[in-house]
Coordinates of C-alpha atoms in Angstrom, one line a residue:
X1 CA 32.8 27.1 -5.8
X2 CA 31.5 27.8 -2.3
X3 CA 33.2 26.1 0.6
X4 CA 30.8 27.4 3.3
X5 CA 30.4 25.3 6.4
X6 CA 29.6 25.5 10.1
X7 CA 33.0 27.1 10.8
X8 CA 31.6 30.2 9.0
X9 CA 28.9 31.0 11.6
X10 CA 31.2 33.5 13.4
X11 CA 32.4 35.3 10.2
X12 CA 28.7 35.5 9.1
X13 CA 27.9 37.1 12.5
X14 CA 30.7 39.5 12.0
X15 CA 29.3 40.3 8.5
X16 CA 26.0 41.1 10.1
X17 CA 27.7 43.4 12.7
X18 CA 29.5 45.3 9.9
X19 CA 26.2 45.8 8.1
X20 CA 24.4 46.9 11.2
X21 CA 27.2 49.3 12.3
X22 CA 27.7 50.7 8.8
X23 CA 31.5 50.4 8.6
X24 CA 34.4 48.1 9.4
X25 CA 35.7 50.6 12.0
X26 CA 32.5 50.8 13.9
X27 CA 32.1 47.0 13.8
X28 CA 35.7 46.6 15.0
X29 CA 35.0 48.9 18.0
X30 CA 31.8 46.9 18.8
X31 CA 33.7 43.6 18.5
X32 CA 36.8 44.9 20.4
X33 CA 38.9 44.0 17.3
X34 CA 40.8 45.9 14.7
X35 CA 39.5 47.4 11.4
X36 CA 42.0 45.4 9.4
X37 CA 41.1 42.2 11.1
X38 CA 37.4 42.6 10.5
X39 CA 38.0 43.5 6.9
X40 CA 40.2 40.4 6.4
X41 CA 37.5 38.2 7.9
X42 CA 34.8 39.6 5.5
X43 CA 37.2 39.2 2.5
X44 CA 37.9 35.6 3.5
X45 CA 34.1 35.0 3.9
X46 CA 33.5 36.3 0.4
X47 CA 36.2 34.1 -1.0
X48 CA 34.8 31.0 0.7
X49 CA 31.3 31.9 -0.5
X50 CA 32.4 32.7 -4.0
X51 CA 30.3 35.9 -4.0
X52 CA 30.8 39.6 -3.1
X53 CA 28.8 40.7 -0.2
X54 CA 29.7 44.3 0.1
X55 CA 30.5 47.2 -2.2
X56 CA 33.4 49.2 -0.7
X57 CA 34.2 52.8 -1.2
X58 CA 36.2 55.4 0.7
X59 CA 32.9 56.9 2.0
X60 CA 30.6 54.0 2.8
X61 CA 29.7 50.3 2.5
X62 CA 26.7 49.0 0.7
X63 CA 25.2 45.5 0.2
X64 CA 25.4 43.7 -3.1
X65 CA 22.2 41.8 -4.1
X66 CA 23.8 38.5 -2.9
X67 CA 24.9 40.3 0.3
X68 CA 21.4 41.5 1.0
X69 CA 20.0 38.0 0.6
X70 CA 22.7 36.5 2.8
X71 CA 22.1 39.2 5.5
X72 CA 18.4 38.5 5.5
X73 CA 19.1 34.8 6.3
X74 CA 21.7 35.3 9.0
X75 CA 20.8 38.6 10.6
X76 CA 19.8 36.9 13.9
X77 CA 23.3 35.1 14.2
X78 CA 25.0 37.7 16.5
X79 CA 22.1 37.7 18.9
X80 CA 22.0 33.9 18.9
X81 CA 25.7 33.6 19.5
X82 CA 25.6 36.1 22.4
X83 CA 22.7 34.3 24.0
X84 CA 24.5 31.0 23.7
X85 CA 27.6 32.5 25.3
X86 CA 25.4 33.9 28.1
X87 CA 24.0 30.4 28.8
X88 CA 27.4 28.8 28.9
X89 CA 29.0 31.4 31.1
X90 CA 26.1 32.3 33.4
X91 CA 27.3 33.1 36.9
X92 CA 23.9 32.8 38.5
X93 CA 21.7 29.6 38.3
X94 CA 18.6 30.1 36.3
X95 CA 16.3 28.1 34.0
X96 CA 14.3 24.9 34.6
X97 CA 15.4 21.7 36.3
X98 CA 13.4 18.5 36.4
X99 CA 13.4 15.9 39.2
X100 CA 11.4 12.7 39.8
X101 CA 10.7 10.8 43.0
X102 CA 8.0 8.5 44.4
X103 CA 5.0 10.1 45.9
X104 CA 5.9 9.3 49.5
X105 CA 9.5 10.5 49.2
X106 CA 8.4 13.6 47.2
X107 CA 6.0 14.8 49.8
X108 CA 7.8 13.8 53.0
X109 CA 11.4 14.4 52.1
X110 CA 11.7 16.3 48.8
X111 CA 9.2 19.1 49.4
X112 CA 10.9 20.7 52.5
X113 CA 14.2 20.8 50.6
X114 CA 12.6 22.4 47.6
X115 CA 11.1 25.1 49.8
X116 CA 14.6 26.1 51.0
X117 CA 16.0 25.7 47.5
X118 CA 13.4 28.2 46.1
X119 CA 14.5 30.7 48.7
X120 CA 18.2 30.4 47.7
X121 CA 17.7 30.2 43.9
X122 CA 14.6 32.2 42.9
X123 CA 15.6 32.2 39.2
X124 CA 15.5 28.4 39.0
X125 CA 12.2 26.8 38.2
X126 CA 11.3 23.1 38.8
X127 CA 9.5 20.4 36.9
X128 CA 8.5 17.8 39.5
X129 CA 7.4 14.4 38.3
X130 CA 6.1 12.2 41.1
X131 CA 5.7 8.6 39.9
X132 CA 5.8 5.2 41.6
X133 CA 7.1 3.8 38.3
X134 CA 10.9 3.7 37.6
X135 CA 11.1 6.4 34.9
X136 CA 14.0 6.4 32.4
X137 CA 15.8 9.6 33.1
X138 CA 17.5 9.8 29.7
X139 CA 14.5 8.8 27.6
X140 CA 12.2 11.1 29.6
X141 CA 14.6 14.0 29.6
X142 CA 14.6 14.2 33.4
X143 CA 17.6 15.9 35.1
X144 CA 17.7 13.8 38.2
X145 CA 15.7 11.4 40.4
X146 CA 15.6 10.0 43.9
X147 CA 15.7 6.2 43.8
X148 CA 15.9 3.2 45.9
X149 CA 19.2 1.5 45.1
X150 CA 22.2 2.6 43.0
X151 CA 22.1 2.7 39.2
X152 CA 23.3 -0.3 37.3
X153 CA 23.7 1.7 34.1
X154 CA 27.3 3.1 33.8
X155 CA 25.9 6.2 32.1
X156 CA 24.1 7.2 35.4
X157 CA 25.7 8.7 38.5
X158 CA 24.4 7.7 41.9
X159 CA 25.0 9.6 45.1
X160 CA 23.9 7.8 48.4
X161 CA 21.4 9.9 50.4
X162 CA 20.3 7.5 53.1
X163 CA 20.0 3.9 54.2
X164 CA 16.8 2.7 55.8
X165 CA 15.0 -0.6 56.7
X166 CA 11.3 -1.2 56.6
X167 CA 9.5 -1.4 59.9
X168 CA 6.0 -2.7 60.7
X169 CA 3.2 -0.3 61.4
X170 CA -0.6 -0.1 61.8
X171 CA -3.1 2.5 62.8
X172 CA -4.4 2.8 66.4
X173 CA -7.9 2.1 65.1
X174 CA -6.8 -1.1 63.4
X175 CA -5.0 -2.3 66.6
X176 CA -7.9 -1.4 68.8
X177 CA -10.2 -3.6 66.7
X178 CA -7.8 -6.5 65.9
X179 CA -5.3 -6.4 68.7
X180 CA -1.6 -5.8 68.9
X181 CA 0.4 -8.7 67.5
X182 CA 2.9 -9.9 70.0
X183 CA 4.9 -12.4 68.0
X184 CA 5.7 -13.6 64.4
X185 CA 2.9 -16.2 64.5
X186 CA 0.4 -13.6 65.4
X187 CA 1.5 -11.4 62.4
X188 CA 0.3 -14.1 60.0
X189 CA -3.2 -13.9 61.2
X190 CA -3.6 -10.2 60.5
X191 CA -4.6 -8.4 57.4
X192 CA -1.8 -6.7 55.4
X193 CA -1.3 -4.0 52.9
X194 CA 1.6 -5.1 50.7
X195 CA 3.8 -3.1 48.4
X196 CA 3.9 -5.3 45.3
X197 CA 7.7 -5.1 44.8
X198 CA 8.5 -5.7 48.5
X199 CA 5.9 -8.4 49.5
X200 CA 4.8 -10.0 46.2
X201 CA 2.0 -12.6 46.9
X202 CA 1.8 -11.5 50.5
X203 CA 5.2 -13.0 51.3
X204 CA 7.4 -10.9 53.7
X205 CA 11.1 -11.2 54.2
X206 CA 11.8 -9.9 57.7
X207 CA 14.9 -9.9 59.9
X208 CA 15.5 -10.3 63.6
X209 CA 19.1 -9.2 63.7
X210 CA 20.7 -11.5 61.2
X211 CA 18.0 -14.1 61.4
X212 CA 15.8 -14.2 58.2
X213 CA 12.1 -14.8 58.9
X214 CA 9.8 -15.5 55.9
X215 CA 6.2 -14.7 56.7
X216 CA 3.2 -15.4 54.5
X217 CA 0.0 -13.5 55.1
X218 CA -3.3 -15.1 54.0
X219 CA -5.3 -11.9 53.8
X220 CA -3.7 -8.9 52.1
X221 CA -4.2 -6.0 49.8
X222 CA -1.6 -5.4 47.1
X223 CA -0.6 -1.9 45.9
X224 CA 2.2 -0.4 43.7
X225 CA 2.3 3.0 45.4
X226 CA 4.2 3.5 48.7
X227 CA 2.2 6.7 49.3
X228 CA -1.0 4.8 48.9
X229 CA 0.2 2.0 51.2
X230 CA 0.9 4.6 53.9
X231 CA -2.6 6.1 53.4
X232 CA -4.2 2.6 53.5
X233 CA -2.4 1.8 56.8
X234 CA -3.5 5.1 58.3
X235 CA -7.1 4.3 57.2
X236 CA -7.0 1.1 59.3
X237 CA -6.9 -1.4 56.5
X238 CA -4.1 -3.6 58.0
X239 CA -0.4 -3.9 58.9
X240 CA 2.2 -2.6 56.5
X241 CA 5.9 -2.5 55.9
X242 CA 6.9 1.2 55.8
X243 CA 10.2 3.1 55.8
X244 CA 10.5 4.9 59.2
X245 CA 12.0 7.9 57.5
X246 CA 8.8 8.5 55.5
X247 CA 6.3 8.1 58.4
X248 CA 8.0 10.0 61.2
X249 CA 5.2 12.7 61.3
X250 CA 2.5 10.1 61.3
X251 CA 4.1 8.1 64.2
X252 CA 4.7 11.3 66.2
X253 CA 1.1 12.3 65.7
X254 CA -0.1 8.9 66.9
X255 CA -1.7 8.0 63.5
X256 CA 0.6 5.0 63.0
X257 CA 2.0 2.7 65.7
X258 CA 5.3 0.7 65.4
X259 CA 4.8 -3.1 65.7
X260 CA 7.4 -5.5 67.0
X261 CA 10.3 -3.1 66.4
X262 CA 12.9 -5.8 66.6
X263 CA 11.7 -7.0 63.2
X264 CA 12.8 -5.1 60.1
X265 CA 12.9 -5.5 56.4
X266 CA 16.0 -5.5 54.2
X267 CA 18.3 -2.5 54.1
X268 CA 17.5 -0.2 51.2
X269 CA 19.7 2.7 49.9
X270 CA 18.1 5.9 48.8
X271 CA 20.2 7.6 46.1
X272 CA 20.2 10.8 44.0
X273 CA 20.6 9.7 40.4
X274 CA 21.4 11.9 37.4
X275 CA 22.6 11.1 33.8
X276 CA 26.1 12.6 33.7
X277 CA 28.6 14.5 35.7
X278 CA 30.1 16.3 32.6
X279 CA 29.1 19.8 31.7
X280 CA 26.2 20.0 34.1
X281 CA 24.3 23.3 33.9
X282 CA 24.8 25.5 36.9
X283 CA 21.1 25.2 37.8
X284 CA 21.3 21.4 37.9
X285 CA 24.5 21.4 39.9
X286 CA 22.9 23.8 42.4
X287 CA 20.0 21.5 43.0
X288 CA 22.2 18.4 43.3
X289 CA 24.5 20.2 45.8
X290 CA 21.5 21.5 47.7
X291 CA 19.8 18.1 48.0
X292 CA 23.0 16.4 49.1
X293 CA 23.6 19.1 51.8
X294 CA 19.9 19.1 52.9
X295 CA 20.2 15.6 54.5
X296 CA 16.7 14.8 53.3
X297 CA 16.1 11.7 55.4
X298 CA 17.6 12.8 58.7
X299 CA 15.1 13.1 61.6
X300 CA 13.9 16.7 62.1

């Protein structure tokens, strides 16, 4: 009765090597083993299978009918095992890594870091998924993501990248038409572009130091995309709460103007999140280390 199991994958690969090399001695040299050891492994494999695989003579080996059929089924095993070992023991990062971020962070913070990563690791290719929805990394098979906040799921690892607080901004054209608001009361009379998970219903939580100020805007557009909110503010559609770290270039170019800088939103943490710290592929570890070292949100 056969007792074959997964533990026989290596003996089957050795059997293939014996057939391909034409002798126990040649197979032993190829495997950096001894002729007697290879012969013992094939004999044990035959005992476990309950069939003879090879006809042995002093001059040559030949396959039995059962041996030929087994060989045809498992002839790819040596190559598969060698490729598996190469994957597990690679010394140079290679292969594909997937990462997700919101559109605004992806374009303003992630892209410059990926350009330098490409120069360092040309054999690593990227799958970039920009989404303003909070994707499930495990369910979607994504290696890592840049998120606001730290993960609540114990199966996820979170590394803090940056802390930021929303500021108030508008375009020069909007301010030229509607005037620069000089106080909190004036803010309420302006049109707003609201990110729906920050200012639901047009209600804003702002801080002057430790003082909480709740402001309700009567006229507002609601949007679920931070990148779109930035674009709408630049188009002159109203005031917006934006992260200073994501609009530095627009402010420097005069496309957006800070308003009442003493007012800020709540402190938010940007974090790099990935499913597990155990047995990370070299390519994934390389990207994690690069993003942590790149200081994505620091001012240029």
